[in-house]
Coordinates of C-alpha atoms and ligand atoms in Angstrom, one line a residue:
X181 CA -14.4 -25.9 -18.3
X182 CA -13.0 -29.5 -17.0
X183 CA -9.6 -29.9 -16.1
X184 CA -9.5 -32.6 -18.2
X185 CA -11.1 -30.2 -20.8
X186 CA -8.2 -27.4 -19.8
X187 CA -5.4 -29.9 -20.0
X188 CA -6.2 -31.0 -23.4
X189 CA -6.8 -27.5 -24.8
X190 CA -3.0 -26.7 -22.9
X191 CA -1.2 -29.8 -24.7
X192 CA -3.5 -28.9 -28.4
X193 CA -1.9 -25.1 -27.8
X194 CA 1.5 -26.4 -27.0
X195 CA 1.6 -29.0 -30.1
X196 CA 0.3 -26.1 -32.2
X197 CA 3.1 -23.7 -31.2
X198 CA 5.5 -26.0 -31.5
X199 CA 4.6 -26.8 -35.2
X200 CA 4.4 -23.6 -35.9
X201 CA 7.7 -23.0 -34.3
X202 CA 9.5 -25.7 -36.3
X203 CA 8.3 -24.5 -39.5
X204 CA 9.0 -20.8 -39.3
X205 CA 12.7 -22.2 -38.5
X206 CA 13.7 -23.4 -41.7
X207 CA 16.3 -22.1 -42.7
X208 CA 17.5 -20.2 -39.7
X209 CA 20.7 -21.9 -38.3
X210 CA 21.2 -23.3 -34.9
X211 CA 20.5 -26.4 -32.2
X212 CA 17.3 -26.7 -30.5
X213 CA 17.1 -25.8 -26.4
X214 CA 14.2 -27.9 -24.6
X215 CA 13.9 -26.7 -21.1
X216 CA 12.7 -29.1 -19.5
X217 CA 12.7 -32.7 -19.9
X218 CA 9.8 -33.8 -17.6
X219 CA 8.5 -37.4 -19.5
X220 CA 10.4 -36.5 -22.9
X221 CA 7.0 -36.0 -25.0
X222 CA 7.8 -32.1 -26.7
X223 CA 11.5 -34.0 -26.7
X224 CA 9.7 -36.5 -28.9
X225 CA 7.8 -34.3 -30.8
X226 CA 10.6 -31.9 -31.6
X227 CA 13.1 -34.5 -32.8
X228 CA 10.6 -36.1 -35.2
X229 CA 9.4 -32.7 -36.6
X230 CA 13.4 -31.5 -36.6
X231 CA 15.7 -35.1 -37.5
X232 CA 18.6 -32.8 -38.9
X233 CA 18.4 -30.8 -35.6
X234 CA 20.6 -30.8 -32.6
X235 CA 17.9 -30.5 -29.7
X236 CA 19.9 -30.0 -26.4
X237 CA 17.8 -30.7 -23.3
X238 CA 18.0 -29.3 -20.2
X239 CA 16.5 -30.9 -16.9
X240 CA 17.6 -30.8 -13.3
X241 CA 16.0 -33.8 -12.7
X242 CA 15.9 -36.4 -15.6
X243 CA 13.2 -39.1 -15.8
X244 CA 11.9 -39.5 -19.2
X245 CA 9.7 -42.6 -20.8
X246 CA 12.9 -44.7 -21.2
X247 CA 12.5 -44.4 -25.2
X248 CA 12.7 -40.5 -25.0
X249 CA 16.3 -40.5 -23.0
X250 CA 18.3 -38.2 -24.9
X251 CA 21.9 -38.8 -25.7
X252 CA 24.4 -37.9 -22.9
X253 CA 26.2 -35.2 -25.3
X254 CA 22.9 -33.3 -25.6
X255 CA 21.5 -33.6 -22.1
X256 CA 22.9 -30.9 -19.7
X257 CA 21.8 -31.8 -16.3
X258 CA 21.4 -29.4 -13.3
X259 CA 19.5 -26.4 -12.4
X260 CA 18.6 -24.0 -15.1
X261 CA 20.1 -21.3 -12.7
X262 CA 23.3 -23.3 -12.6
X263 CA 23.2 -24.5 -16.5
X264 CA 21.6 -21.5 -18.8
X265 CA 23.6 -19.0 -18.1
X266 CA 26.7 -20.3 -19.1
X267 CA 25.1 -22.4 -21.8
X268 CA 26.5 -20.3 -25.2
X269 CA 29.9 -22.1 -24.7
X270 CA 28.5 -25.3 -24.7
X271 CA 26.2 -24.8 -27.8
X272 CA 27.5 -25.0 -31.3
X273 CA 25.9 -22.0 -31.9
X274 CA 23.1 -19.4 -31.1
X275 CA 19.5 -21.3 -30.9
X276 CA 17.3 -21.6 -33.5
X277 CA 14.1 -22.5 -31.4
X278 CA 14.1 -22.7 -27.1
X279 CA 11.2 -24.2 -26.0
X280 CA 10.7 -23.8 -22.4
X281 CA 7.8 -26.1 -20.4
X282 CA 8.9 -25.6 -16.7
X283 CA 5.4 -24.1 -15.3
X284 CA 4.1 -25.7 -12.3
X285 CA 1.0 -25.2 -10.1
X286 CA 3.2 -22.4 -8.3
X287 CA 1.9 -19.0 -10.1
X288 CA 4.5 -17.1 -7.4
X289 CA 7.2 -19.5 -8.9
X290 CA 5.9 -19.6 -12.4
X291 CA 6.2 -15.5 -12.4
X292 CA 9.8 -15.4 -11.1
X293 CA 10.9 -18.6 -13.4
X294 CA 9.7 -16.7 -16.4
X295 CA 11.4 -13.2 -15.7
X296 CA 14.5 -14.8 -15.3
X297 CA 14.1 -16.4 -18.6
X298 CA 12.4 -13.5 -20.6
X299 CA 16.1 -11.8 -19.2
X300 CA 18.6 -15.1 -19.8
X301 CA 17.1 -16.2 -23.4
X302 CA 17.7 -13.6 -25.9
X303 CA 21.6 -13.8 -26.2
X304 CA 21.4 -17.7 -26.4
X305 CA 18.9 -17.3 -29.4
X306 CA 19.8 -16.1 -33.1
X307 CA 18.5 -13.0 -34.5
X308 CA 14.9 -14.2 -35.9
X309 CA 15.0 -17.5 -33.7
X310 CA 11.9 -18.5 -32.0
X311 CA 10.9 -19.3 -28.6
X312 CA 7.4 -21.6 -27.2
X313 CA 7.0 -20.8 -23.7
X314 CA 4.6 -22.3 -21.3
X315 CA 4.7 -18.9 -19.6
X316 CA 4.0 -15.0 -20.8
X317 CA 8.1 -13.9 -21.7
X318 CA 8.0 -10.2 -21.5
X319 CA 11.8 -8.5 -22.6
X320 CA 12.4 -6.2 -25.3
X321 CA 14.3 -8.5 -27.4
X322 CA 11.2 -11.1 -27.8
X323 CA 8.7 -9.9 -30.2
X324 CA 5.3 -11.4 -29.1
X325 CA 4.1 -13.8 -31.6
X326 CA -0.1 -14.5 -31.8
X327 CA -0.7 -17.9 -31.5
X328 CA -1.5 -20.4 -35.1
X329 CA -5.1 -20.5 -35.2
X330 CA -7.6 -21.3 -34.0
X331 CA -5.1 -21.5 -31.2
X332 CA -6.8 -19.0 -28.6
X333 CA -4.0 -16.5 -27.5
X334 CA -3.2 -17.0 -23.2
X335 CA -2.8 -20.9 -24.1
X336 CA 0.7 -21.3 -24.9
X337 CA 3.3 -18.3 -26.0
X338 CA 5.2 -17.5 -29.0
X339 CA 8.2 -15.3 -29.3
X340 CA 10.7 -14.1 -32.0
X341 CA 13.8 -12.4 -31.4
X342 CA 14.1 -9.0 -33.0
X343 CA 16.6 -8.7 -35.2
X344 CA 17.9 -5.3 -34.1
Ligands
LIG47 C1 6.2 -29.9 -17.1 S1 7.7 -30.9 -17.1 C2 8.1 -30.9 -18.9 C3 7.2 -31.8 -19.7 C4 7.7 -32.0 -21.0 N1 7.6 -30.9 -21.9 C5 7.0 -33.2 -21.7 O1 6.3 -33.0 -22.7 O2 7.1 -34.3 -21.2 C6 8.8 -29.7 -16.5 C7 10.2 -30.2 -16.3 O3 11.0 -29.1 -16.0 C8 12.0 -29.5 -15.1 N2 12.4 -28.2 -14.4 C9 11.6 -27.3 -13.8 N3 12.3 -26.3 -13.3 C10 13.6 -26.5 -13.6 C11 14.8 -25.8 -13.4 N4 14.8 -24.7 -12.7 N5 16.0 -26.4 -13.8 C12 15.9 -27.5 -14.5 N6 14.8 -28.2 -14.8 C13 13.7 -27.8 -14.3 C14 11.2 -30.4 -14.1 O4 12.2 -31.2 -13.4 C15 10.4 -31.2 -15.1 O5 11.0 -32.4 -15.5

């Protein structure tokens, strides 16, 4: 397969997920977390599927297509490391929907990133809330979701977070 081929099949799985995941929130309460900013197109995405939804963004390094800045009062700058933890006193309350897009060519990186998360998301979600992850999540509280079809699974990740 082509890169180009690859990349296309990556952003149809991730636009997929993210639908999916917007709809299975209804009616759950809670903001929206988007890890990572990078050129504000899932930002984009997510607040035109969810208007009545707070999306808070999180990005280290902001630099979105000027239209997809978000507001100051929902853009947390800084390191996740520094930022996520802490995060639950910031938020109005538990997370509906985290999606996280932070992979980069680094599988080394990408591996460690994603432990970290699969261990740091489930107390910032709410019971049943749903997470689309660039990355495989593995952690007790995230119930492993197959993907919408004819999404192939190993594409992009969904999670749900158990309720007990
Ligand atoms: C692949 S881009 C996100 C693309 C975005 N979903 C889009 O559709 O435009 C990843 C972004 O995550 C940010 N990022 C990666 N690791 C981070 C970290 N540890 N803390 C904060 N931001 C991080 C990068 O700066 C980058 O902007």
């Amino acid at each position: 397969m082509s890169r180009l081929d690859s990349f296309i099949r990556r952003l149809e799985a991730q636009r997929a997920c993210l639908d999916f995941a917007c709809a299975a929130i209804a009616g759950l309460p809670g903001p929206v977390l988007e890890l990572g900013l990078g050129n504000g197109r899932t930002f984009d995405h997510l607040r035109e599927r969810l208007p009545d939804r707070e999306i808070f963004v999180f990005e280290r390094d902001p630099r979105p297509h000027p239209a997809c800045w978000p507001d100051p009062d929902h853009l947390i700058r800084g390191d996740l490391a520094d930022t996520l933890p802490g995060a639950a006193a910031r938020l109005p309350a538990p997370a509906a929907l985290v999606h996280a897009d932070l992979g980069t060519g680094d599988a080394a990186r990408n591996a460690r990133l994603a432990a970290w998360l699969a261990a740091t998301l489930p107390p910032l979600l709410v019971p049943g809330g749903l997470v689309a992850s660039d990355q495989p999540l593995e952690a007790a509280p995230l119930e492993p979701l197959p993907p919408p079809p004819p999404i192939q699974p190993g594409r992009y990740f969904l999670y749900r977070r158990r309720r007990c």
